[in-house]
PDB file of C-alpha atoms in Angstrom:
ATOM      1  CA  UNK A   1       0.019  -0.039  -0.125  1.00 96.00           C
ATOM      2  CA  UNK A   2       1.051   3.484  -0.816  1.00 98.00           C
ATOM      3  CA  UNK A   3       0.306   5.905   2.008  1.00 98.00           C
ATOM      4  CA  UNK A   4       0.945   9.778   2.436  1.00 98.00           C
ATOM      5  CA  UNK A   5       1.603  11.035   6.174  1.00 98.00           C
ATOM      6  CA  UNK A   6       0.923  14.725   6.144  1.00 98.00           C
ATOM      7  CA  UNK A   7       2.973  15.968   9.272  1.00 97.00           C
ATOM      8  CA  UNK A   8       6.412  15.261  10.541  1.00 97.00           C
ATOM      9  CA  UNK A   9       5.972  15.863  14.500  1.00 93.00           C
ATOM     10  CA  UNK A  10       5.871  13.218  16.895  1.00 92.00           C
ATOM     11  CA  UNK A  11       2.597  11.341  15.629  1.00 95.00           C
ATOM     12  CA  UNK A  12       3.505  11.885  12.148  1.00 97.00           C
ATOM     13  CA  UNK A  13       7.017  10.305  12.477  1.00 97.00           C
ATOM     14  CA  UNK A  14       5.368   7.439  14.630  1.00 97.00           C
ATOM     15  CA  UNK A  15       2.862   6.577  12.064  1.00 98.00           C
ATOM     16  CA  UNK A  16       5.275   6.696   9.506  1.00 98.00           C
ATOM     17  CA  UNK A  17       7.418   4.119  11.261  1.00 97.00           C
ATOM     18  CA  UNK A  18       4.323   1.712  11.892  1.00 98.00           C
ATOM     19  CA  UNK A  19       3.754   1.880   8.111  1.00 98.00           C
ATOM     20  CA  UNK A  20       7.332   1.377   7.219  1.00 97.00           C
ATOM     21  CA  UNK A  21       7.888  -1.448   9.421  1.00 96.00           C
ATOM     22  CA  UNK A  22       4.770  -3.210   7.871  1.00 97.00           C
ATOM     23  CA  UNK A  23       6.370  -2.692   4.480  1.00 96.00           C
ATOM     24  CA  UNK A  24       3.931  -0.273   3.156  1.00 98.00           C
ATOM     25  CA  UNK A  25       5.528   2.608   0.924  1.00 98.00           C
ATOM     26  CA  UNK A  26       5.179   5.885   2.826  1.00 98.00           C
ATOM     27  CA  UNK A  27       5.405   9.387   1.613  1.00 98.00           C
ATOM     28  CA  UNK A  28       6.099  11.874   4.347  1.00 98.00           C
ATOM     29  CA  UNK A  29       5.191  15.500   3.746  1.00 98.00           C
ATOM     30  CA  UNK A  30       5.420  18.822   5.504  1.00 97.00           C
ATOM     31  CA  UNK A  31       5.402  21.928   3.480  1.00 96.00           C
ATOM     32  CA  UNK A  32       8.601  22.977   5.138  1.00 96.00           C
ATOM     33  CA  UNK A  33      11.047  20.475   3.771  1.00 96.00           C
ATOM     34  CA  UNK A  34      13.462  21.093   6.277  1.00 96.00           C
ATOM     35  CA  UNK A  35      11.038  19.720   9.009  1.00 96.00           C
ATOM     36  CA  UNK A  36      10.958  16.561   6.925  1.00 96.00           C
ATOM     37  CA  UNK A  37      14.507  16.215   6.613  1.00 96.00           C
ATOM     38  CA  UNK A  38      14.606  16.407  10.534  1.00 96.00           C
ATOM     39  CA  UNK A  39      11.818  13.970  10.822  1.00 96.00           C
ATOM     40  CA  UNK A  40      13.739  11.220   8.507  1.00 96.00           C
ATOM     41  CA  UNK A  41      16.928  11.851  10.569  1.00 96.00           C
ATOM     42  CA  UNK A  42      14.993  11.294  13.811  1.00 95.00           C
ATOM     43  CA  UNK A  43      13.448   8.160  12.395  1.00 97.00           C
ATOM     44  CA  UNK A  44      16.886   6.862  11.403  1.00 96.00           C
ATOM     45  CA  UNK A  45      18.080   7.425  14.931  1.00 95.00           C
ATOM     46  CA  UNK A  46      15.104   5.536  16.435  1.00 94.00           C
ATOM     47  CA  UNK A  47      15.916   2.387  14.124  1.00 95.00           C
ATOM     48  CA  UNK A  48      19.689   2.893  15.171  1.00 95.00           C
ATOM     49  CA  UNK A  49      18.564   2.383  18.784  1.00 94.00           C
ATOM     50  CA  UNK A  50      16.512  -0.620  18.037  1.00 94.00           C
ATOM     51  CA  UNK A  51      19.333  -2.138  16.338  1.00 95.00           C
ATOM     52  CA  UNK A  52      21.759  -1.420  19.435  1.00 94.00           C
ATOM     53  CA  UNK A  53      19.169  -2.977  21.562  1.00 94.00           C
ATOM     54  CA  UNK A  54      19.136  -6.200  19.309  1.00 94.00           C
ATOM     55  CA  UNK A  55      15.707  -5.550  18.526  1.00 92.00           C
ATOM     56  CA  UNK A  56      16.321  -4.911  14.910  1.00 92.00           C
ATOM     57  CA  UNK A  57      18.834  -6.039  12.169  1.00 94.00           C
ATOM     58  CA  UNK A  58      20.615  -3.501  10.067  1.00 93.00           C
ATOM     59  CA  UNK A  59      19.075  -5.195   6.972  1.00 95.00           C
ATOM     60  CA  UNK A  60      15.550  -4.604   8.480  1.00 95.00           C
ATOM     61  CA  UNK A  61      16.371  -0.829   9.348  1.00 95.00           C
ATOM     62  CA  UNK A  62      17.598  -0.203   5.989  1.00 96.00           C
ATOM     63  CA  UNK A  63      14.581  -1.787   4.597  1.00 96.00           C
ATOM     64  CA  UNK A  64      12.322   0.309   6.608  1.00 96.00           C
ATOM     65  CA  UNK A  65      14.338   3.423   5.896  1.00 97.00           C
ATOM     66  CA  UNK A  66      13.947   2.788   2.105  1.00 97.00           C
ATOM     67  CA  UNK A  67      10.165   2.473   2.619  1.00 98.00           C
ATOM     68  CA  UNK A  68       9.982   5.962   3.608  1.00 98.00           C
ATOM     69  CA  UNK A  69      10.426   8.956   1.000  1.00 97.00           C
ATOM     70  CA  UNK A  70      10.333  12.702   1.699  1.00 97.00           C
ATOM     71  CA  UNK A  71       8.275  14.704  -0.780  1.00 98.00           C
ATOM     72  CA  UNK A  72       8.146  18.128  -1.288  1.00 96.00           C
ATOM     73  CA  UNK A  73       4.878  18.596  -3.216  1.00 96.00           C
ATOM     74  CA  UNK A  74       1.497  16.589  -2.552  1.00 96.00           C
ATOM     75  CA  UNK A  75       1.392  16.140  -6.021  1.00 95.00           C
ATOM     76  CA  UNK A  76       4.179  13.684  -5.918  1.00 96.00           C
ATOM     77  CA  UNK A  77       1.736  11.405  -3.633  1.00 96.00           C
ATOM     78  CA  UNK A  78      -1.359  11.686  -5.931  1.00 97.00           C
ATOM     79  CA  UNK A  79      -1.670   7.842  -6.519  1.00 97.00           C
ATOM     80  CA  UNK A  80      -1.766   6.929  -2.788  1.00 98.00           C
ATOM     81  CA  UNK A  81      -4.301   4.441  -1.467  1.00 98.00           C
ATOM     82  CA  UNK A  82      -4.578   6.341   1.946  1.00 98.00           C
ATOM     83  CA  UNK A  83      -3.526   9.896   3.327  1.00 98.00           C
ATOM     84  CA  UNK A  84      -3.424  10.341   7.021  1.00 98.00           C
ATOM     85  CA  UNK A  85      -3.239  13.841   8.532  1.00 98.00           C
ATOM     86  CA  UNK A  86      -1.458  14.373  11.494  1.00 97.00           C
ATOM     87  CA  UNK A  87      -0.761  17.934  12.293  1.00 96.00           C
ATOM     88  CA  UNK A  88      -1.705  20.478  15.185  1.00 90.00           C
ATOM     89  CA  UNK A  89      -4.785  19.675  16.890  1.00 91.00           C
ATOM     90  CA  UNK A  90      -6.656  22.660  15.213  1.00 92.00           C
ATOM     91  CA  UNK A  91      -9.799  22.403  13.452  1.00 95.00           C
ATOM     92  CA  UNK A  92      -8.891  25.416  10.937  1.00 96.00           C
ATOM     93  CA  UNK A  93      -5.402  23.982  10.537  1.00 97.00           C
ATOM     94  CA  UNK A  94      -6.999  20.483   9.696  1.00 98.00           C
ATOM     95  CA  UNK A  95      -9.379  21.637   7.389  1.00 98.00           C
ATOM     96  CA  UNK A  96      -6.982  23.401   5.296  1.00 98.00           C
ATOM     97  CA  UNK A  97      -4.817  20.320   5.169  1.00 98.00           C
ATOM     98  CA  UNK A  98      -7.895  18.409   4.150  1.00 98.00           C
ATOM     99  CA  UNK A  99      -8.748  20.883   1.178  1.00 98.00           C
ATOM    100  CA  UNK A 100      -5.161  20.341  -0.035  1.00 97.00           C
ATOM    101  CA  UNK A 101      -5.169  16.404   0.109  1.00 98.00           C
ATOM    102  CA  UNK A 102      -8.618  16.405  -1.570  1.00 98.00           C
ATOM    103  CA  UNK A 103      -7.318  18.632  -4.467  1.00 97.00           C
ATOM    104  CA  UNK A 104      -4.335  16.879  -5.221  1.00 96.00           C
ATOM    105  CA  UNK A 105      -5.003  13.109  -3.923  1.00 97.00           C
ATOM    106  CA  UNK A 106      -6.669  10.698  -6.287  1.00 98.00           C
ATOM    107  CA  UNK A 107     -10.544  10.526  -5.776  1.00 97.00           C
ATOM    108  CA  UNK A 108     -10.301   6.860  -4.768  1.00 97.00           C
ATOM    109  CA  UNK A 109      -7.875   7.357  -1.942  1.00 98.00           C
ATOM    110  CA  UNK A 110      -9.208   7.320   1.881  1.00 98.00           C
ATOM    111  CA  UNK A 111      -8.497  10.514   3.804  1.00 98.00           C
ATOM    112  CA  UNK A 112      -7.849   9.874   7.405  1.00 98.00           C
ATOM    113  CA  UNK A 113      -7.139  12.287  10.384  1.00 98.00           C
ATOM    114  CA  UNK A 114      -5.295  11.307  13.575  1.00 97.00           C
ATOM    115  CA  UNK A 115      -7.214  14.104  15.917  1.00 95.00           C
ATOM    116  CA  UNK A 116      -7.792  13.078  19.106  1.00 92.00           C
ATOM    117  CA  UNK A 117     -10.839  15.076  19.943  1.00 92.00           C
ATOM    118  CA  UNK A 118     -12.194  16.968  16.890  1.00 94.00           C
ATOM    119  CA  UNK A 119     -15.272  16.279  14.501  1.00 96.00           C
ATOM    120  CA  UNK A 120     -14.734  13.896  11.742  1.00 97.00           C
ATOM    121  CA  UNK A 121     -17.946  15.279  10.070  1.00 98.00           C
ATOM    122  CA  UNK A 122     -16.821  18.718   9.977  1.00 97.00           C
ATOM    123  CA  UNK A 123     -13.292  17.901   8.287  1.00 98.00           C
ATOM    124  CA  UNK A 124     -15.103  15.593   5.863  1.00 98.00           C
ATOM    125  CA  UNK A 125     -17.455  18.177   4.568  1.00 98.00           C
ATOM    126  CA  UNK A 126     -14.661  20.323   3.237  1.00 98.00           C
ATOM    127  CA  UNK A 127     -13.934  17.640   0.749  1.00 98.00           C
ATOM    128  CA  UNK A 128     -15.438  16.202  -2.263  1.00 98.00           C
ATOM    129  CA  UNK A 129     -15.308  12.799  -0.819  1.00 98.00           C
ATOM    130  CA  UNK A 130     -17.209  12.856   2.542  1.00 98.00           C
ATOM    131  CA  UNK A 131     -17.761   9.055   2.416  1.00 98.00           C
ATOM    132  CA  UNK A 132     -14.316   8.276   2.310  1.00 98.00           C
ATOM    133  CA  UNK A 133     -12.983  10.475   5.407  1.00 98.00           C
ATOM    134  CA  UNK A 134     -12.337   8.822   8.700  1.00 98.00           C
ATOM    135  CA  UNK A 135     -10.690   9.098  12.054  1.00 98.00           C
ATOM    136  CA  UNK A 136      -7.758   6.924  12.833  1.00 98.00           C
ATOM    137  CA  UNK A 137      -6.450   8.089  16.106  1.00 98.00           C
ATOM    138  CA  UNK A 138      -2.903   6.669  16.935  1.00 97.00           C
ATOM    139  CA  UNK A 139      -1.765   6.908  20.339  1.00 95.00           C
ATOM    140  CA  UNK A 140       1.658   8.394  21.501  1.00 90.00           C
ATOM    141  CA  UNK A 141       4.239   6.321  20.998  1.00 91.00           C
ATOM    142  CA  UNK A 142       2.573   5.266  17.950  1.00 95.00           C
ATOM    143  CA  UNK A 143       4.840   2.402  17.175  1.00 96.00           C
ATOM    144  CA  UNK A 144       4.422   0.796  20.738  1.00 95.00           C
ATOM    145  CA  UNK A 145       0.714   1.582  21.893  1.00 96.00           C
ATOM    146  CA  UNK A 146      -1.567  -0.950  20.470  1.00 97.00           C
ATOM    147  CA  UNK A 147      -4.932   1.034  20.365  1.00 98.00           C
ATOM    148  CA  UNK A 148      -6.301   2.970  17.337  1.00 98.00           C
ATOM    149  CA  UNK A 149      -9.823   4.719  17.943  1.00 98.00           C
ATOM    150  CA  UNK A 150     -11.692   4.433  14.398  1.00 98.00           C
ATOM    151  CA  UNK A 151     -14.036   7.302  14.384  1.00 98.00           C
ATOM    152  CA  UNK A 152     -17.204   7.177  12.184  1.00 98.00           C
ATOM    153  CA  UNK A 153     -18.475  10.601  10.936  1.00 97.00           C
ATOM    154  CA  UNK A 154     -21.965  10.988   9.950  1.00 97.00           C
ATOM    155  CA  UNK A 155     -20.915  10.628   6.068  1.00 98.00           C
ATOM    156  CA  UNK A 156     -18.242   7.994   6.638  1.00 98.00           C
ATOM    157  CA  UNK A 157     -19.358   4.583   4.640  1.00 98.00           C
ATOM    158  CA  UNK A 158     -19.246   1.347   5.910  1.00 98.00           C
ATOM    159  CA  UNK A 159     -16.713   0.395   3.255  1.00 98.00           C
ATOM    160  CA  UNK A 160     -14.377   3.152   4.624  1.00 98.00           C
ATOM    161  CA  UNK A 161     -14.645   1.941   8.256  1.00 98.00           C
ATOM    162  CA  UNK A 162     -14.125  -1.573   7.343  1.00 98.00           C
ATOM    163  CA  UNK A 163     -11.009  -0.529   5.328  1.00 98.00           C
ATOM    164  CA  UNK A 164      -9.550   1.259   8.563  1.00 98.00           C
ATOM    165  CA  UNK A 165     -10.459  -1.551  10.689  1.00 98.00           C
ATOM    166  CA  UNK A 166      -8.779  -4.293   8.263  1.00 98.00           C
ATOM    167  CA  UNK A 167      -5.770  -2.065   8.120  1.00 98.00           C
ATOM    168  CA  UNK A 168      -5.398  -1.421  11.845  1.00 98.00           C
ATOM    169  CA  UNK A 169      -5.385  -5.054  12.464  1.00 98.00           C
ATOM    170  CA  UNK A 170      -2.858  -5.538   9.565  1.00 98.00           C
ATOM    171  CA  UNK A 171      -0.635  -3.051  11.318  1.00 98.00           C
ATOM    172  CA  UNK A 172      -0.688  -5.006  14.457  1.00 97.00           C
ATOM    173  CA  UNK A 173      -2.979  -2.753  16.223  1.00 98.00           C
ATOM    174  CA  UNK A 174      -6.025  -3.068  18.247  1.00 98.00           C
ATOM    175  CA  UNK A 175      -9.011  -0.931  16.767  1.00 98.00           C
ATOM    176  CA  UNK A 176     -12.009   0.211  18.690  1.00 98.00           C
ATOM    177  CA  UNK A 177     -15.127   1.611  16.638  1.00 97.00           C
ATOM    178  CA  UNK A 178     -16.281   4.985  17.879  1.00 96.00           C
ATOM    179  CA  UNK A 179     -19.243   6.890  16.587  1.00 95.00           C
ATOM    180  CA  UNK A 180     -18.360  10.551  16.477  1.00 95.00           C
ATOM    181  CA  UNK A 181     -18.547  12.231  19.798  1.00 94.00           C
ATOM    182  CA  UNK A 182     -16.169  14.938  21.438  1.00 93.00           C
ATOM    183  CA  UNK A 183     -13.119  13.356  22.725  1.00 94.00           C
ATOM    184  CA  UNK A 184     -13.982   9.824  21.469  1.00 96.00           C
ATOM    185  CA  UNK A 185     -13.366   7.407  24.229  1.00 97.00           C
ATOM    186  CA  UNK A 186     -10.065   7.483  25.644  1.00 96.00           C
ATOM    187  CA  UNK A 187      -9.782  11.240  26.003  1.00 96.00           C
ATOM    188  CA  UNK A 188     -13.125  11.883  27.328  1.00 96.00           C
ATOM    189  CA  UNK A 189     -12.324   9.965  30.113  1.00 97.00           C
ATOM    190  CA  UNK A 190      -8.537  10.503  30.579  1.00 97.00           C
ATOM    191  CA  UNK A 191      -8.176  14.303  29.886  1.00 97.00           C
ATOM    192  CA  UNK A 192     -10.739  15.215  32.741  1.00 98.00           C
ATOM    193  CA  UNK A 193      -8.828  12.797  34.866  1.00 98.00           C
ATOM    194  CA  UNK A 194      -5.449  14.722  34.164  1.00 98.00           C
ATOM    195  CA  UNK A 195      -7.443  18.005  34.989  1.00 98.00           C
ATOM    196  CA  UNK A 196      -8.638  16.659  38.398  1.00 98.00           C
ATOM    197  CA  UNK A 197      -4.902  15.709  39.076  1.00 98.00           C
ATOM    198  CA  UNK A 198      -4.029  19.246  38.400  1.00 98.00           C
ATOM    199  CA  UNK A 199      -6.771  20.357  40.420  1.00 98.00           C
ATOM    200  CA  UNK A 200      -5.515  18.290  43.479  1.00 98.00           C
ATOM    201  CA  UNK A 201      -2.104  19.629  43.210  1.00 98.00           C
ATOM    202  CA  UNK A 202      -3.355  22.924  43.239  1.00 98.00           C
ATOM    203  CA  UNK A 203      -5.286  22.619  46.399  1.00 98.00           C
ATOM    204  CA  UNK A 204      -2.089  21.488  47.988  1.00 98.00           C
ATOM    205  CA  UNK A 205      -3.806  17.822  48.783  1.00 98.00           C
ATOM    206  CA  UNK A 206      -0.701  16.163  47.753  1.00 98.00           C
ATOM    207  CA  UNK A 207       2.389  16.378  45.886  1.00 98.00           C
ATOM    208  CA  UNK A 208       2.927  15.912  42.045  1.00 98.00           C
ATOM    209  CA  UNK A 209       5.005  12.899  42.688  1.00 98.00           C
ATOM    210  CA  UNK A 210       2.471  11.188  45.234  1.00 98.00           C
ATOM    211  CA  UNK A 211      -0.351  12.084  43.002  1.00 98.00           C
ATOM    212  CA  UNK A 212       1.297  10.008  40.315  1.00 98.00           C
ATOM    213  CA  UNK A 213       2.421   7.159  42.689  1.00 98.00           C
ATOM    214  CA  UNK A 214      -1.237   7.030  43.774  1.00 98.00           C
ATOM    215  CA  UNK A 215      -2.571   6.259  40.575  1.00 98.00           C
ATOM    216  CA  UNK A 216       0.393   3.833  39.632  1.00 98.00           C
ATOM    217  CA  UNK A 217      -0.069   2.006  42.966  1.00 98.00           C
ATOM    218  CA  UNK A 218      -3.574   2.190  43.672  1.00 98.00           C
ATOM    219  CA  UNK A 219      -5.103   1.898  40.156  1.00 98.00           C
ATOM    220  CA  UNK A 220      -2.393  -0.039  38.261  1.00 98.00           C
ATOM    221  CA  UNK A 221      -1.658   2.948  35.789  1.00 97.00           C
ATOM    222  CA  UNK A 222       1.527   2.357  34.142  1.00 96.00           C
ATOM    223  CA  UNK A 223       2.222   6.126  34.478  1.00 97.00           C
ATOM    224  CA  UNK A 224       0.875   8.641  36.840  1.00 98.00           C
ATOM    225  CA  UNK A 225      -1.425  11.693  35.241  1.00 98.00           C
ATOM    226  CA  UNK A 226       0.714  14.429  35.595  1.00 98.00           C
ATOM    227  CA  UNK A 227       3.674  12.782  33.877  1.00 98.00           C
ATOM    228  CA  UNK A 228       1.131  11.621  31.405  1.00 97.00           C
ATOM    229  CA  UNK A 229       0.210  15.143  30.982  1.00 98.00           C
ATOM    230  CA  UNK A 230       3.759  16.064  30.400  1.00 97.00           C
ATOM    231  CA  UNK A 231       3.889  13.422  27.884  1.00 94.00           C
ATOM    232  CA  UNK A 232       0.968  14.299  25.930  1.00 93.00           C
ATOM    233  CA  UNK A 233       1.842  17.863  26.324  1.00 95.00           C
ATOM    234  CA  UNK A 234      -0.257  20.323  28.478  1.00 97.00           C
ATOM    235  CA  UNK A 235      -1.252  22.368  25.384  1.00 96.00           C
ATOM    236  CA  UNK A 236      -2.996  19.456  23.947  1.00 93.00           C
ATOM    237  CA  UNK A 237      -4.532  18.674  27.329  1.00 96.00           C
ATOM    238  CA  UNK A 238      -6.034  22.315  27.549  1.00 97.00           C
ATOM    239  CA  UNK A 239      -7.188  22.171  23.833  1.00 94.00           C
ATOM    240  CA  UNK A 240      -9.060  18.842  24.527  1.00 94.00           C
ATOM    241  CA  UNK A 241     -10.570  20.198  27.853  1.00 97.00           C
ATOM    242  CA  UNK A 242     -11.665  23.456  25.890  1.00 96.00           C
ATOM    243  CA  UNK A 243     -13.288  21.022  23.113  1.00 94.00           C
ATOM    244  CA  UNK A 244     -15.264  18.980  25.677  1.00 96.00           C
ATOM    245  CA  UNK A 245     -16.484  21.938  27.497  1.00 97.00           C
ATOM    246  CA  UNK A 246     -17.521  23.909  24.248  1.00 95.00           C
ATOM    247  CA  UNK A 247     -19.144  20.787  22.647  1.00 94.00           C
ATOM    248  CA  UNK A 248     -20.870  19.698  25.817  1.00 96.00           C
ATOM    249  CA  UNK A 249     -21.232  22.923  27.642  1.00 97.00           C
ATOM    250  CA  UNK A 250     -20.925  21.283  31.215  1.00 97.00           C
ATOM    251  CA  UNK A 251     -18.913  22.689  34.044  1.00 96.00           C
ATOM    252  CA  UNK A 252     -17.240  19.475  34.618  1.00 96.00           C
ATOM    253  CA  UNK A 253     -15.196  19.954  31.645  1.00 98.00           C
ATOM    254  CA  UNK A 254     -13.850  23.320  32.682  1.00 98.00           C
ATOM    255  CA  UNK A 255      -9.912  23.401  32.329  1.00 98.00           C
ATOM    256  CA  UNK A 256      -8.301  24.107  35.620  1.00 98.00           C
ATOM    257  CA  UNK A 257      -6.712  27.693  35.805  1.00 98.00           C
ATOM    258  CA  UNK A 258      -3.312  26.151  36.715  1.00 98.00           C
ATOM    259  CA  UNK A 259      -3.455  24.162  33.557  1.00 98.00           C
ATOM    260  CA  UNK A 260      -4.096  27.224  31.469  1.00 98.00           C
ATOM    261  CA  UNK A 261      -1.528  29.238  33.374  1.00 98.00           C
ATOM    262  CA  UNK A 262       1.123  26.733  32.660  1.00 98.00           C
ATOM    263  CA  UNK A 263       0.555  26.477  29.045  1.00 98.00           C
ATOM    264  CA  UNK A 264       0.498  30.476  29.034  1.00 98.00           C
ATOM    265  CA  UNK A 265       4.138  30.202  30.495  1.00 98.00           C
ATOM    266  CA  UNK A 266       5.214  27.691  27.739  1.00 98.00           C
ATOM    267  CA  UNK A 267       5.612  24.928  30.381  1.00 98.00           C
ATOM    268  CA  UNK A 268       4.139  22.177  28.183  1.00 98.00           C
ATOM    269  CA  UNK A 269       5.917  19.128  29.423  1.00 98.00           C
ATOM    270  CA  UNK A 270       8.439  17.141  27.640  1.00 96.00           C
ATOM    271  CA  UNK A 271       8.655  19.082  24.484  1.00 93.00           C
ATOM    272  CA  UNK A 272       9.613  22.202  26.367  1.00 97.00           C
ATOM    273  CA  UNK A 273      11.781  20.327  29.077  1.00 97.00           C
ATOM    274  CA  UNK A 274       9.533  21.428  31.843  1.00 98.00           C
ATOM    275  CA  UNK A 275       5.846  21.141  32.704  1.00 98.00           C
ATOM    276  CA  UNK A 276       5.026  19.126  35.959  1.00 98.00           C
ATOM    277  CA  UNK A 277       8.226  17.744  35.933  1.00 98.00           C
ATOM    278  CA  UNK A 278      11.704  19.092  34.445  1.00 97.00           C
ATOM    279  CA  UNK A 279      13.402  17.065  31.814  1.00 97.00           C
TER     280      UNK A 279
END
């Protein structure tokens, strides 16, 4: 299969790796060519680490890298079977990318978004193929996490959902089907939990470390909610909380002021080297 990945951030790179490792041809695209080049270097470094750990042979590493091609124009991906958008979690930005993909990618291709909370239907309706638009929400780190949320918009066809479901399984993922709703399944539960952990810390009930320890030892979570917030990105957490609040109009989805303040201070977690923890 030939796949376009539009976006070279953490998720774009991770999704590219998944497809490359499953012997699909990947076209990696960012309007900023230098970003694409950096992403490829990052992917190569990641494969080198796997080789060093004995989890990957040099031959496989080279084969996987050969499956990834940087392109400087969407027209070079016109014949792909699938295009996956993995850019910022912003509806207007995503709409612009979908309009681009719809214009340049052949009309038979499926268009997917890796959105973690936004409306699939709203994205679909800016294209001329709303029946072929689907949500494929991979989780970070994408090569490791097994779950893929498959989100059906109001216009998504049964054939498109079946395609995404079969593909996810072929990639070694565990897909769950979701009727479009704000936050889907995981983030509708997870992000409010993180927001509540922020509240507990803000009230001085417990330290950051003890809040995380409590959930790891008491609820068997592999990572505490505040460490997880740092991994996800506090800006992403805030954005999802705001989407939930806007869509549902319920007070329980109100982002905590401390979360908003930390985002304003650019303390976003791992990507800025400081969030609830320092890195």
